[in-house]
Short mmCIF file of C-alpha atoms and ligand atoms in Angstrom, two decimals:
data_model
loop_
_atom_site.label_atom_id
_atom_site.label_comp_id
_atom_site.label_asym_id
_atom_site.label_seq_id
_atom_site.Cartn_x
_atom_site.Cartn_y
_atom_site.Cartn_z
CA MET J 293 122.82 101.89 117.75
CA GLN J 294 120.28 102.93 115.15
CA LYS J 295 119.33 100.09 112.80
CA ARG J 296 120.33 100.39 109.17
CA VAL J 297 117.67 100.18 106.47
CA LEU J 298 118.56 99.54 102.84
CA SER J 299 116.57 99.22 99.66
CA GLY J 300 116.95 99.64 95.94
CA MET J 301 114.67 100.17 93.02
CA GLN J 302 115.26 99.50 89.35
CA PRO J 303 115.01 102.36 86.85
CA SER J 304 113.02 100.18 84.48
CA GLY J 305 109.91 102.29 83.88
CA LYS J 306 107.53 104.77 85.41
CA PRO J 307 106.75 104.24 89.11
CA HIS J 308 103.23 102.95 89.75
CA LEU J 309 100.92 102.64 92.75
CA GLY J 310 102.40 99.20 93.62
CA ASN J 311 105.92 100.65 93.74
CA TYR J 312 104.67 103.66 95.67
CA LEU J 313 102.76 101.75 98.34
CA GLY J 314 105.00 98.69 98.53
CA ALA J 315 108.33 100.48 98.44
CA MET J 316 108.68 104.21 97.90
CA LYS J 317 106.25 105.50 100.52
CA PRO J 318 107.58 103.22 103.28
CA HIS J 319 111.13 104.17 102.28
CA ILE J 320 110.36 107.84 102.84
CA GLU J 321 108.61 107.20 106.16
CA LEU J 322 111.45 105.06 107.52
CA GLN J 323 113.89 107.96 107.20
CA ASN J 324 112.53 109.41 110.42
CA GLU J 325 113.34 106.34 112.47
CA PHE J 326 116.40 104.65 110.94
CA GLU J 327 119.68 105.24 109.19
CA CYS J 328 118.64 104.71 105.56
CA PHE J 329 120.55 103.75 102.42
CA TYR J 330 118.52 103.87 99.19
CA PHE J 331 119.82 103.39 95.71
CA ILE J 332 118.85 103.22 92.07
CA ALA J 333 119.52 99.66 90.92
CA ASN J 334 120.77 100.43 87.40
CA TYR J 335 122.92 97.28 87.22
CA HIS J 336 119.82 95.18 87.88
CA ALA J 337 117.94 97.15 85.22
CA LEU J 338 120.57 96.14 82.67
CA THR J 339 119.01 92.68 82.71
CA THR J 340 115.97 94.14 80.94
CA VAL J 341 116.86 97.57 79.52
CA ARG J 342 119.25 97.61 76.57
CA ASP J 343 119.03 101.18 75.41
CA GLN J 344 121.77 103.53 76.59
CA LYS J 345 119.71 106.70 76.36
CA LYS J 346 116.66 105.16 77.97
CA LEU J 347 118.57 103.70 80.91
CA ALA J 348 120.32 107.01 81.62
CA GLU J 349 117.03 108.91 81.35
CA MET J 350 115.08 106.51 83.56
CA THR J 351 117.84 106.60 86.17
CA GLN J 352 117.65 110.37 86.35
CA GLU J 353 113.84 110.30 86.38
CA LEU J 354 113.74 107.83 89.25
CA ALA J 355 116.16 109.98 91.25
CA ILE J 356 113.87 112.97 90.66
CA ASP J 357 110.77 110.95 91.61
CA TYR J 358 112.33 109.74 94.86
CA LEU J 359 113.55 113.19 95.86
CA ALA J 360 110.16 114.67 94.99
CA LEU J 361 108.42 112.12 97.17
CA GLY J 362 110.58 113.16 100.08
CA ILE J 363 113.96 111.46 100.26
CA ASP J 364 116.00 113.80 102.37
CA PRO J 365 119.66 113.63 101.31
CA LYS J 366 120.68 115.22 104.62
CA LYS J 367 119.35 112.21 106.49
CA THR J 368 119.59 109.44 103.92
CA VAL J 369 122.40 108.05 101.80
CA PHE J 370 120.94 108.15 98.28
CA PHE J 371 123.03 106.88 95.36
CA LYS J 372 123.35 104.92 92.14
CA GLN J 373 124.25 101.24 92.33
CA SER J 374 126.83 101.48 89.52
CA ASP J 375 128.84 104.08 91.46
CA ILE J 376 129.88 101.40 93.97
CA PRO J 377 132.24 98.95 92.22
CA GLU J 378 132.88 97.17 95.54
CA VAL J 379 129.38 95.68 95.31
CA THR J 380 130.03 94.06 91.93
CA GLU J 381 133.37 92.79 93.21
CA LEU J 382 131.59 91.28 96.19
CA THR J 383 129.03 89.69 93.85
CA TRP J 384 131.70 87.46 92.35
CA ILE J 385 132.98 86.37 95.76
CA LEU J 386 129.45 85.59 96.97
CA SER J 387 128.65 83.70 93.77
CA THR J 388 131.38 81.21 94.63
CA ILE J 389 129.50 80.08 97.75
CA THR J 390 125.96 80.32 96.30
CA PRO J 391 124.47 76.95 95.36
CA PHE J 392 123.21 76.78 91.79
CA GLY J 393 120.03 75.11 93.05
CA LEU J 394 119.22 78.06 95.32
CA LEU J 395 119.19 80.38 92.31
CA GLU J 396 117.19 77.93 90.22
CA ARG J 397 114.45 78.11 92.84
CA ALA J 398 114.27 81.95 92.78
CA HIS J 399 110.78 83.11 91.69
CA ALA J 400 111.95 85.69 89.17
CA TRP J 401 114.12 83.11 87.43
CA LYS J 402 111.48 80.38 87.59
CA ASP J 403 108.84 82.77 86.18
CA ALA J 404 111.12 83.83 83.33
CA ILE J 405 111.69 80.19 82.41
CA ALA J 406 108.01 79.28 82.84
CA LYS J 407 107.04 82.15 80.50
CA GLY J 408 109.44 80.70 77.93
CA LYS J 409 111.85 83.63 78.00
CA LYS J 410 114.16 83.39 75.01
CA ASN J 411 117.91 83.20 75.69
CA PRO J 412 117.78 83.93 79.44
CA THR J 413 121.10 85.46 80.47
CA ALA J 414 123.59 84.56 83.18
CA GLY J 415 122.94 88.06 84.56
CA LEU J 416 119.27 87.27 85.08
CA PHE J 417 120.22 84.02 86.79
CA ILE J 418 122.66 85.60 89.25
CA TYR J 419 120.45 88.66 89.80
CA PRO J 420 119.73 87.55 93.41
CA VAL J 421 123.48 87.35 94.14
CA LEU J 422 123.93 90.98 93.07
CA MET J 423 120.96 91.85 95.27
CA ALA J 424 122.48 89.92 98.20
CA SER J 425 125.69 91.81 97.63
CA ASP J 426 123.79 95.14 97.72
CA ILE J 427 122.25 94.17 101.01
CA LEU J 428 125.31 92.63 102.69
CA ALA J 429 127.88 95.22 101.55
CA TYR J 430 126.17 97.83 103.73
CA GLN J 431 125.64 95.49 106.71
CA SER J 432 121.91 96.19 106.46
CA ASP J 433 119.51 95.21 109.25
CA LEU J 434 116.20 95.80 107.49
CA VAL J 435 115.19 95.69 103.85
CA PRO J 436 111.81 97.30 103.08
CA VAL J 437 110.30 95.87 99.88
CA GLY J 438 107.02 94.59 98.46
CA LYS J 439 106.12 90.96 99.10
CA ASP J 440 107.37 89.84 95.67
CA GLN J 441 110.94 90.55 96.78
CA LYS J 442 110.75 88.58 100.04
CA GLN J 443 112.39 85.47 98.61
CA HIS J 444 115.36 87.48 97.32
CA ILE J 445 116.00 88.71 100.84
CA GLU J 446 115.81 85.16 102.17
CA ILE J 447 118.43 84.23 99.58
CA ALA J 448 120.63 87.10 100.81
CA ARG J 449 120.23 85.80 104.33
CA ASP J 450 121.14 82.25 103.26
CA ILE J 451 124.23 83.53 101.47
CA ALA J 452 125.28 85.53 104.56
CA LEU J 453 124.80 82.48 106.80
CA THR J 454 126.86 80.26 104.49
CA PHE J 455 129.61 82.86 104.22
CA ASN J 456 129.74 83.42 107.99
CA SER J 457 129.89 79.71 108.73
CA THR J 458 132.57 79.14 106.09
CA TYR J 459 134.84 82.12 106.78
CA GLY J 460 133.80 83.40 110.22
CA GLU J 461 131.47 86.21 111.28
CA THR J 462 131.49 88.76 108.45
CA PHE J 463 127.96 89.84 107.55
CA LYS J 464 124.94 90.96 109.50
CA LEU J 465 121.86 88.86 108.78
CA PRO J 466 119.24 91.04 107.03
CA GLN J 467 115.49 90.92 107.63
CA ASP J 468 112.76 91.89 105.19
CA LEU J 469 110.37 94.63 106.19
CA ILE J 470 107.01 94.28 104.46
CA ASP J 471 104.03 96.46 105.21
CA LYS J 472 101.30 94.00 106.21
CA ASN J 473 98.60 96.44 105.05
CA VAL J 474 100.01 96.57 101.56
CA GLU J 475 101.86 93.34 100.66
CA THR J 476 100.81 93.06 97.00
CA ILE J 477 98.79 95.70 95.17
CA LEU J 478 96.76 94.28 92.29
CA GLY J 479 96.80 95.92 88.89
CA THR J 480 93.93 97.59 87.03
CA ASP J 481 92.93 94.12 85.73
CA GLY J 482 92.18 93.12 89.35
CA VAL J 483 93.94 89.79 88.75
CA HIS J 484 97.70 90.16 88.49
CA LYS J 485 100.01 92.10 90.78
CA MET J 486 100.41 95.63 89.51
CA SER J 487 103.62 95.53 87.49
CA LYS J 488 105.33 97.34 84.65
CA SER J 489 105.64 93.98 82.95
CA TYR J 490 101.85 93.35 82.93
CA GLY J 491 100.82 96.76 81.57
CA ASN J 492 98.19 97.05 84.33
CA THR J 493 99.60 100.03 86.19
CA VAL J 494 98.40 103.32 87.62
CA ASP J 495 101.43 105.55 87.16
CA ILE J 496 101.77 107.91 90.08
CA PHE J 497 103.24 110.76 88.05
CA ALA J 498 101.11 110.42 84.92
CA ASP J 499 99.35 113.67 83.97
CA GLU J 500 95.93 114.21 85.47
CA ALA J 501 93.97 112.94 82.45
CA GLU J 502 96.06 109.78 82.06
CA PHE J 503 96.08 109.11 85.79
CA SER J 504 92.31 109.41 85.96
CA LYS J 505 91.92 107.20 82.88
CA GLN J 506 94.04 104.50 84.51
CA VAL J 507 92.11 104.62 87.80
CA MET J 508 88.76 104.62 86.00
CA SER J 509 89.83 101.53 84.04
CA MET J 510 90.16 99.46 87.21
CA VAL J 511 88.10 96.29 87.23
CA THR J 512 85.66 96.17 90.17
CA ASP J 513 83.14 93.63 91.49
CA PRO J 514 81.86 91.87 88.31
CA ALA J 515 78.44 91.35 89.94
CA ARG J 516 77.78 95.09 89.78
CA ILE J 517 76.39 96.15 86.44
CA LYS J 518 74.06 98.91 87.64
CA ARG J 519 74.82 101.40 90.38
CA THR J 520 72.06 99.91 92.53
CA ASP J 521 73.43 96.35 92.37
CA ILE J 522 74.63 94.95 95.69
CA GLY J 523 78.44 95.13 95.98
CA HIS J 524 81.00 92.72 97.44
CA PRO J 525 83.87 94.90 98.67
CA GLU J 526 85.93 91.90 99.79
CA ILE J 527 86.62 90.98 96.15
CA CYS J 528 87.01 94.54 94.84
CA ASN J 529 90.45 95.96 94.17
CA VAL J 530 89.21 99.55 94.34
CA PHE J 531 87.92 98.84 97.83
CA ALA J 532 91.34 97.38 98.77
CA LEU J 533 92.92 100.68 97.70
CA GLN J 534 90.26 102.73 99.49
CA LYS J 535 91.27 100.88 102.68
CA ILE J 536 94.75 102.30 102.25
CA PHE J 537 93.93 105.80 101.00
CA ASN J 538 90.61 106.54 102.69
CA LEU J 539 90.74 104.53 105.90
CA PRO J 540 88.70 107.00 108.01
CA LYS J 541 85.79 106.68 105.56
CA ILE J 542 86.09 102.97 104.93
CA LYS J 543 83.07 101.86 107.03
CA GLU J 544 80.80 104.22 105.13
CA ILE J 545 82.23 103.18 101.75
CA GLU J 546 81.74 99.52 102.62
CA ARG J 547 78.16 100.00 103.80
CA LYS J 548 77.10 102.06 100.80
CA CYS J 549 78.74 99.61 98.40
CA ARG J 550 76.98 96.62 100.01
CA GLU J 551 73.64 98.47 99.89
CA GLY J 552 74.10 99.47 96.26
CA LYS J 553 74.19 103.17 97.20
CA LEU J 554 77.72 103.93 96.04
CA GLY J 555 78.45 103.32 92.37
CA CYS J 556 81.82 102.02 91.20
CA VAL J 557 82.37 105.10 89.02
CA GLU J 558 81.73 107.43 91.94
CA ASN J 559 83.94 105.32 94.19
CA LYS J 560 86.79 105.40 91.68
CA LYS J 561 86.46 109.16 91.25
CA PHE J 562 86.77 109.62 94.99
CA LEU J 563 89.81 107.33 95.12
CA CYS J 564 91.39 109.17 92.21
CA GLU J 565 90.96 112.55 93.90
CA THR J 566 92.40 111.32 97.19
CA ILE J 567 95.52 109.86 95.59
CA PHE J 568 95.96 112.92 93.42
CA THR J 569 95.77 115.19 96.47
CA GLU J 570 98.27 113.02 98.38
CA LEU J 571 100.74 113.34 95.51
CA LYS J 572 100.17 117.03 94.79
CA ASN J 573 103.27 118.29 96.61
CA ALA J 574 105.50 115.63 95.06
CA ARG J 575 104.20 116.57 91.63
CA GLU J 576 105.06 120.23 92.16
CA LYS J 577 108.46 119.40 93.64
CA ARG J 578 109.25 117.24 90.63
CA ILE J 579 108.82 120.19 88.30
CA GLU J 580 111.20 122.26 90.44
CA LEU J 581 113.80 119.48 90.69
CA ARG J 582 113.84 118.97 86.96
CA LYS J 583 115.01 122.57 86.55
CA ASN J 584 118.16 121.81 88.51
CA LEU J 585 119.72 118.60 87.23
CA ASP J 586 123.12 119.58 88.64
CA TYR J 587 121.59 119.30 92.07
CA ILE J 588 120.44 115.73 91.33
CA ASP J 589 123.96 114.75 90.24
CA LYS J 590 125.41 116.39 93.33
CA VAL J 591 123.08 114.49 95.65
CA LEU J 592 123.86 111.15 93.98
CA ASN J 593 127.62 111.79 94.01
CA THR J 594 127.63 112.74 97.67
CA GLY J 595 125.55 109.63 98.45
CA ALA J 596 127.94 107.43 96.46
CA LYS J 597 130.94 108.69 98.47
CA LYS J 598 129.24 107.80 101.75
CA ALA J 599 128.01 104.43 100.50
CA ARG J 600 131.41 103.52 99.06
CA LYS J 601 133.08 104.07 102.39
CA VAL J 602 130.83 101.49 104.04
CA ALA J 603 131.04 99.00 101.14
CA THR J 604 134.84 99.29 101.07
CA GLU J 605 135.08 98.45 104.77
CA THR J 606 132.96 95.34 104.21
CA LEU J 607 134.91 94.27 101.14
CA ASP J 608 138.24 94.68 102.98
CA ARG J 609 136.91 92.44 105.70
CA VAL J 610 135.68 89.88 103.18
CA LYS J 611 139.09 89.85 101.49
CA ARG J 612 140.86 89.36 104.81
CA HIS J 613 138.52 86.53 105.80
CA THR J 614 138.82 84.73 102.47
CA GLY J 615 142.58 85.12 102.04
CA LEU J 616 142.37 87.27 98.92
P1 ADP Q 788 107.64 95.96 88.67
O1 ADP Q 788 107.04 94.62 88.98
O2 ADP Q 788 106.61 96.94 88.25
O3 ADP Q 788 108.79 95.85 87.68
P2 ADP Q 788 109.73 96.31 90.60
O4 ADP Q 788 110.07 94.86 90.53
O5 ADP Q 788 110.67 97.29 89.97
O6 ADP Q 788 108.27 96.51 90.02
O7 ADP Q 788 109.52 96.68 92.12
C1 ADP Q 788 110.08 97.78 92.82
C2 ADP Q 788 109.62 97.75 94.27
O8 ADP Q 788 108.19 97.92 94.33
C3 ADP Q 788 109.92 96.42 94.98
O9 ADP Q 788 110.23 96.67 96.34
C4 ADP Q 788 108.62 95.67 94.87
O10 ADP Q 788 108.49 94.71 95.88
C5 ADP Q 788 107.60 96.80 94.98
N1 ADP Q 788 106.39 96.43 94.24
C6 ADP Q 788 106.30 96.26 92.89
N2 ADP Q 788 105.05 95.95 92.52
C7 ADP Q 788 104.33 95.90 93.67
C8 ADP Q 788 102.95 95.63 93.95
N3 ADP Q 788 102.10 95.35 92.98
N4 ADP Q 788 102.56 95.67 95.24
C9 ADP Q 788 103.42 95.96 96.23
N5 ADP Q 788 104.72 96.24 96.03
C10 ADP Q 788 105.18 96.22 94.77
N1 LIG Q 789 115.48 93.60 92.82
C1 LIG Q 789 114.81 94.71 93.40
C2 LIG Q 789 113.52 95.01 92.60
O1 LIG Q 789 113.40 94.63 91.47
C3 LIG Q 789 115.66 95.94 93.43
C4 LIG Q 789 116.87 95.76 94.29
C5 LIG Q 789 118.14 95.59 93.87
C6 LIG Q 789 116.87 95.72 95.72
N2 LIG Q 789 118.96 95.43 94.96
C7 LIG Q 789 118.23 95.50 96.09
C8 LIG Q 789 115.88 95.83 96.69
C9 LIG Q 789 118.59 95.39 97.43
C10 LIG Q 789 116.26 95.72 98.02
C11 LIG Q 789 117.60 95.50 98.40
O2 LIG Q 789 112.64 95.63 93.13
#
């Protein structure tokens, strides 16, 4: 049987290069090999977005972005998290077997506390249980995400193991799927992971001028002041991205950088053009998709029906096994 892949993404802002390389691009590619379930995690986004209009808009935008990048609704089950009430029902059941300490050790929670987040909510604390529920409800085999989400998938696996040993075999044990060539993309500051929350992003669908401005703002090797200075590609974030986007030319880029024959500005311009070209079709498709919002709704509704069928089967089983 074909393995089942599942992943979700929060509609919490504009997609950036980190999201694209760590999640969206692999999601699209995996459609050719696996049975895929992808969804827009609007319940998770509620932990940070508290504006009705904005949440609805960003949900629609993310659906458009994904379809433009190549999600094929004929092959893939594509839906909105909030259309599947069985998952939230399952979240409660799973929370009753999830140790408090396991959630206290979750990175996202620990970071929020370390950053002194004011009034952290119960929703933020049990966020990984909702994510486990997303993963387990669809009996997923593989979960493609960026490295920052790895621990959440381990938590889902732990919860599945505990449930299975308490109530008998119920859930498949999921595995993360992380592209070793990508792992974590650094932001334009060259220090932190690229993230909406750090304001260091290159937004894949920004207009040409903004996109170019963001790429050109990337911090490179600090030892290079003049074009002729000797470069150290191993510490340069632009070089790390060139390795992904311009692999066939990477030897030449490396040599010229080390010899001080390729300036950082020139290198960034080249990178900018390559990424822009790669995303050209998606950009055009996005404009077309936006003209037909009924189609977007139709795709998401059809996806929700298919996803609900699978989640309902799992929830029925869970209820039988627990005596509910
Ligand atoms: P953000 O940190 O910008 O809020 P999300 O947490 O919404 O991003 O991440 C959505 C998906 O993109 C996840 O699968 C995550 O692992 C991946 N991702 C996010 N940032 C990066 C990054 N800098 N490098 C690689 N993958 C990333
Ligand atoms: N928490 C994930 C993120 O911020 C999104 C997400 C929600 C998810 N449920 C999921 C990812 C299930 C994979 C599987 O990126």
